[in-house]
mmCIF file of C-alpha atoms and ligand atoms in Angstrom:
data_model
loop_
_atom_site.group_PDB
_atom_site.id
_atom_site.type_symbol
_atom_site.label_atom_id
_atom_site.label_comp_id
_atom_site.label_asym_id
_atom_site.label_seq_id
_atom_site.Cartn_x
_atom_site.Cartn_y
_atom_site.Cartn_z
ATOM 1 C CA MET C 1 120.873 92.612 -61.224
ATOM 2 C CA ASP C 2 123.442 94.554 -63.205
ATOM 3 C CA ASP C 3 123.251 95.348 -66.921
ATOM 4 C CA GLU C 4 126.581 97.112 -66.799
ATOM 5 C CA ILE C 5 129.853 95.446 -65.825
ATOM 6 C CA ILE C 6 131.742 97.350 -63.149
ATOM 7 C CA VAL C 7 134.316 94.752 -62.053
ATOM 8 C CA LYS C 8 137.737 94.563 -63.681
ATOM 9 C CA ASN C 9 138.556 92.028 -66.377
ATOM 10 C CA ALA C 10 134.985 91.215 -67.405
ATOM 11 C CA ARG C 11 132.595 92.320 -70.116
ATOM 12 C CA PHE C 12 129.577 91.073 -71.985
ATOM 13 C CA ILE C 13 130.147 89.322 -75.310
ATOM 14 C CA LYS C 14 127.617 89.349 -78.139
ATOM 15 C CA LEU C 15 127.952 86.544 -80.667
ATOM 16 C CA LYS C 16 127.084 86.566 -84.336
ATOM 17 C CA THR C 17 123.612 85.085 -84.826
ATOM 18 C CA ILE C 18 121.875 84.083 -88.024
ATOM 19 C CA ALA C 19 118.148 83.422 -87.719
ATOM 20 C CA ASP C 20 116.789 81.039 -90.346
ATOM 21 C CA GLY C 21 113.099 81.578 -89.700
ATOM 22 C CA ILE C 22 111.226 78.301 -89.199
ATOM 23 C CA ASP C 23 114.530 76.426 -89.590
ATOM 24 C CA GLY C 24 116.027 77.790 -86.365
ATOM 25 C CA THR C 25 119.075 79.872 -85.514
ATOM 26 C CA ILE C 26 122.860 79.554 -85.687
ATOM 27 C CA THR C 27 125.127 81.374 -83.237
ATOM 28 C CA VAL C 28 128.870 81.543 -83.924
ATOM 29 C CA ALA C 29 131.949 82.257 -81.777
ATOM 30 C CA GLU C 30 135.335 82.699 -83.497
ATOM 31 C CA ASN C 31 138.811 83.070 -81.989
ATOM 32 C CA PHE C 32 139.955 86.691 -81.636
ATOM 33 C CA LYS C 33 136.780 87.973 -83.274
ATOM 34 C CA HIS C 34 133.965 87.412 -80.818
ATOM 35 C CA ILE C 35 136.185 85.663 -78.275
ATOM 36 C CA PRO C 36 139.251 87.720 -77.293
ATOM 37 C CA PHE C 37 141.607 84.719 -77.004
ATOM 38 C CA GLU C 38 142.490 81.467 -78.736
ATOM 39 C CA ILE C 39 140.073 78.771 -77.563
ATOM 40 C CA LYS C 40 142.027 75.747 -76.288
ATOM 41 C CA ARG C 41 139.293 74.031 -74.272
ATOM 42 C CA VAL C 42 135.523 73.735 -74.257
ATOM 43 C CA TYR C 43 133.489 72.368 -71.360
ATOM 44 C CA TYR C 44 129.884 72.550 -70.290
ATOM 45 C CA ILE C 45 128.060 72.306 -66.999
ATOM 46 C CA TYR C 46 124.568 70.798 -66.741
ATOM 47 C CA ASN C 47 122.353 68.561 -64.535
ATOM 48 C CA LEU C 48 121.683 71.593 -62.383
ATOM 49 C CA GLY C 49 118.274 70.600 -61.033
ATOM 50 C CA ASN C 50 119.170 71.166 -57.359
ATOM 51 C CA GLN C 51 118.190 74.703 -56.312
ATOM 52 C CA LYS C 52 121.112 74.841 -53.879
ATOM 53 C CA ALA C 53 123.688 74.151 -56.587
ATOM 54 C CA ALA C 54 126.539 76.663 -56.498
ATOM 55 C CA ARG C 55 129.807 76.329 -58.406
ATOM 56 C CA GLY C 56 132.943 78.316 -59.003
ATOM 57 C CA LYS C 57 134.028 80.082 -55.798
ATOM 58 C CA HIS C 58 137.510 80.561 -57.152
ATOM 59 C CA ALA C 59 139.586 82.861 -59.354
ATOM 60 C CA HIS C 60 142.157 82.189 -62.049
ATOM 61 C CA LYS C 61 145.691 83.529 -62.274
ATOM 62 C CA LYS C 62 146.119 83.367 -66.057
ATOM 63 C CA LEU C 63 143.090 81.600 -67.542
ATOM 64 C CA GLU C 64 140.629 83.628 -69.618
ATOM 65 C CA GLN C 65 137.181 82.265 -70.285
ATOM 66 C CA ALA C 66 133.898 83.072 -72.007
ATOM 67 C CA LEU C 67 130.665 81.797 -70.450
ATOM 68 C CA PHE C 68 127.432 81.267 -72.360
ATOM 69 C CA CYS C 69 124.190 79.967 -70.951
ATOM 70 C CA ILE C 70 123.058 78.151 -74.089
ATOM 71 C CA ASN C 71 119.897 76.857 -72.408
ATOM 72 C CA GLY C 72 117.990 78.195 -69.392
ATOM 73 C CA ARG C 73 119.468 80.779 -67.055
ATOM 74 C CA CYS C 74 121.995 81.267 -64.275
ATOM 75 C CA GLU C 75 123.549 83.992 -62.194
ATOM 76 C CA ILE C 76 127.269 84.768 -62.117
ATOM 77 C CA GLY C 77 128.622 86.562 -59.057
ATOM 78 C CA LEU C 78 131.784 88.550 -59.789
ATOM 79 C CA ASP C 79 134.269 90.066 -57.355
ATOM 80 C CA ASP C 80 137.530 91.749 -58.363
ATOM 81 C CA GLY C 81 138.550 92.367 -54.758
ATOM 82 C CA GLU C 82 137.156 95.905 -54.814
ATOM 83 C CA ASN C 83 133.794 95.716 -56.553
ATOM 84 C CA GLN C 84 131.192 92.968 -56.511
ATOM 85 C CA GLN C 85 128.223 92.423 -58.785
ATOM 86 C CA ALA C 86 125.956 89.732 -60.179
ATOM 87 C CA VAL C 87 124.960 89.274 -63.789
ATOM 88 C CA ILE C 88 122.349 87.018 -65.355
ATOM 89 C CA LEU C 89 123.097 84.849 -68.358
ATOM 90 C CA ASP C 90 119.906 83.749 -70.085
ATOM 91 C CA THR C 91 120.364 84.056 -73.846
ATOM 92 C CA PRO C 92 122.509 81.757 -76.004
ATOM 93 C CA ASP C 93 123.932 84.596 -78.103
ATOM 94 C CA SER C 94 125.138 86.782 -75.217
ATOM 95 C CA GLY C 95 127.822 85.723 -72.785
ATOM 96 C CA LEU C 96 130.392 86.930 -70.327
ATOM 97 C CA TYR C 97 134.132 87.370 -70.802
ATOM 98 C CA LEU C 98 135.687 86.282 -67.516
ATOM 99 C CA GLY C 99 139.279 87.425 -67.363
ATOM 100 C CA ILE C 100 142.038 86.847 -64.839
ATOM 101 C CA GLU C 101 141.892 87.518 -61.102
ATOM 102 C CA LEU C 102 138.129 87.572 -60.763
ATOM 103 C CA TRP C 103 136.480 85.642 -57.963
ATOM 104 C CA HIS C 104 133.380 84.080 -59.526
ATOM 105 C CA THR C 105 130.416 82.071 -58.328
ATOM 106 C CA MET C 106 127.750 80.449 -60.499
ATOM 107 C CA LYS C 107 124.336 79.839 -58.918
ATOM 108 C CA GLU C 108 120.550 80.269 -59.288
ATOM 109 C CA PHE C 109 120.566 77.791 -62.137
ATOM 110 C CA SER C 110 117.317 76.952 -63.896
ATOM 111 C CA ASP C 111 116.636 73.184 -64.097
ATOM 112 C CA ASN C 112 117.410 73.194 -67.799
ATOM 113 C CA CYS C 113 120.552 75.336 -67.577
ATOM 114 C CA ILE C 114 123.493 74.401 -69.764
ATOM 115 C CA LEU C 115 126.524 76.611 -69.181
ATOM 116 C CA LEU C 116 129.025 76.441 -72.035
ATOM 117 C CA VAL C 117 132.544 77.642 -71.274
ATOM 118 C CA LEU C 118 135.291 78.467 -73.777
ATOM 119 C CA ALA C 119 138.727 78.624 -72.179
ATOM 120 C CA SER C 120 142.113 80.001 -73.235
ATOM 121 C CA ASP C 121 144.041 77.004 -71.932
ATOM 122 C CA VAL C 122 143.812 73.371 -70.965
ATOM 123 C CA TYR C 123 142.872 72.419 -67.401
ATOM 124 C CA ASN C 124 145.579 73.264 -64.888
ATOM 125 C CA GLU C 125 144.723 73.113 -61.185
ATOM 126 C CA SER C 126 147.726 75.295 -60.298
ATOM 127 C CA ASP C 127 146.043 78.229 -62.077
ATOM 128 C CA TYR C 128 143.133 78.166 -59.587
ATOM 129 C CA ILE C 129 142.930 80.274 -56.427
ATOM 130 C CA ARG C 130 140.333 78.385 -54.407
ATOM 131 C CA SER C 131 140.431 80.276 -51.111
ATOM 132 C CA TYR C 132 139.037 83.814 -50.864
ATOM 133 C CA ASP C 133 141.805 84.811 -48.426
ATOM 134 C CA ASP C 134 144.431 83.586 -50.893
ATOM 135 C CA PHE C 135 142.647 85.594 -53.625
ATOM 136 C CA THR C 136 142.767 88.870 -51.682
ATOM 137 C CA ASP C 137 146.417 88.184 -50.747
ATOM 138 C CA TYR C 138 147.263 87.435 -54.397
ATOM 139 C CA ILE C 139 145.711 90.600 -55.825
ATOM 140 C CA GLY C 140 146.947 92.669 -52.874
ATOM 141 C CA LYS C 141 150.553 91.616 -53.467
ATOM 142 C CA LYS C 142 150.312 92.591 -57.152
ATOM 143 C CA LYS C 143 149.234 96.197 -56.368
HETATM 144 C C1 T46 F 1 135.668 78.000 -63.941
HETATM 145 C C2 T46 F 1 134.210 77.813 -63.863
HETATM 146 C C3 T46 F 1 133.443 78.802 -64.698
HETATM 147 C C4 T46 F 1 138.741 68.879 -64.983
HETATM 148 O O1 T46 F 1 139.339 67.825 -64.705
HETATM 149 N N1 T46 F 1 138.913 69.459 -66.194
HETATM 150 C C5 T46 F 1 138.285 70.608 -66.536
HETATM 151 O O2 T46 F 1 138.487 71.119 -67.672
HETATM 152 C C6 T46 F 1 137.385 71.196 -65.598
HETATM 153 C C7 T46 F 1 136.649 72.485 -65.969
HETATM 154 C C8 T46 F 1 137.212 70.605 -64.389
HETATM 155 N N2 T46 F 1 137.878 69.452 -64.082
HETATM 156 C C9 T46 F 1 137.676 68.811 -62.777
HETATM 157 C C10 T46 F 1 138.298 69.573 -61.619
HETATM 158 C C11 T46 F 1 137.386 69.199 -60.475
HETATM 159 O O3 T46 F 1 137.824 67.965 -59.903
HETATM 160 O O4 T46 F 1 136.280 68.780 -62.530
HETATM 161 C C12 T46 F 1 136.029 68.972 -61.149
HETATM 162 C C13 T46 F 1 135.071 70.118 -60.939
HETATM 163 O O5 T46 F 1 135.742 71.327 -61.292
HETATM 164 P P1 T46 F 1 135.455 72.694 -60.534
HETATM 165 O O6 T46 F 1 135.090 72.453 -59.133
HETATM 166 O O7 T46 F 1 136.601 73.622 -60.798
HETATM 167 O O8 T46 F 1 134.133 73.204 -61.325
HETATM 168 P P2 T46 F 1 133.464 74.633 -61.267
HETATM 169 O O9 T46 F 1 132.156 74.499 -61.968
HETATM 170 O O10 T46 F 1 133.478 75.181 -59.892
HETATM 171 O O11 T46 F 1 134.438 75.583 -62.156
HETATM 172 C C14 T46 F 1 134.486 75.426 -63.546
HETATM 173 C C15 T46 F 1 135.940 75.488 -64.003
HETATM 174 O O12 T46 F 1 136.691 74.465 -63.337
HETATM 175 C C16 T46 F 1 136.553 76.831 -63.692
HETATM 176 O O13 T46 F 1 137.778 76.979 -64.377
HETATM 177 O O14 T46 F 1 136.158 79.110 -64.042
HETATM 178 O O15 T46 F 1 133.760 76.487 -64.173
#
């Protein structure tokens, strides 16, 4: 599993965290500070008890996102059309910036996984590229 991001348009994000001893911990994400875009949508994925669960398998044309596994763990497969890698998300204060034109797959979820996603825009199906062939065509045409 990779500790270093080699694909385009992705990087790890570290959030500000304040530990309050026996009273727990606060982790904070602010627009343009920890998150490199204005957050327009928040969604979260859970109920991932089935070991075969796999999500994603698409890329976005314009949407930028930040993924945080705020409980449990999961694996994110990343493919920019040239390089592929997999990263693990398993701490609530460290996440993944997922930029444009990156084919991504989420899998290997722990039973208790909650994947929180911050997105730069509202839901728009026309921003998705849901076929891998269309993805390679799309990025190929832009070169
Ligand atoms: C992404 C990864 C990380 C909506 O109606 N509104 C929404 O905001 C979202 C996120 C989804 N939906 C609908 C669209 C589908 O009918 O929910 C259904 C499942 O969505 P999808 O198959 O795209 O879910 P994932 O987990 O494969 O992908 C999601 C995001 O959709 C996607 O943008 O990058 O998480």
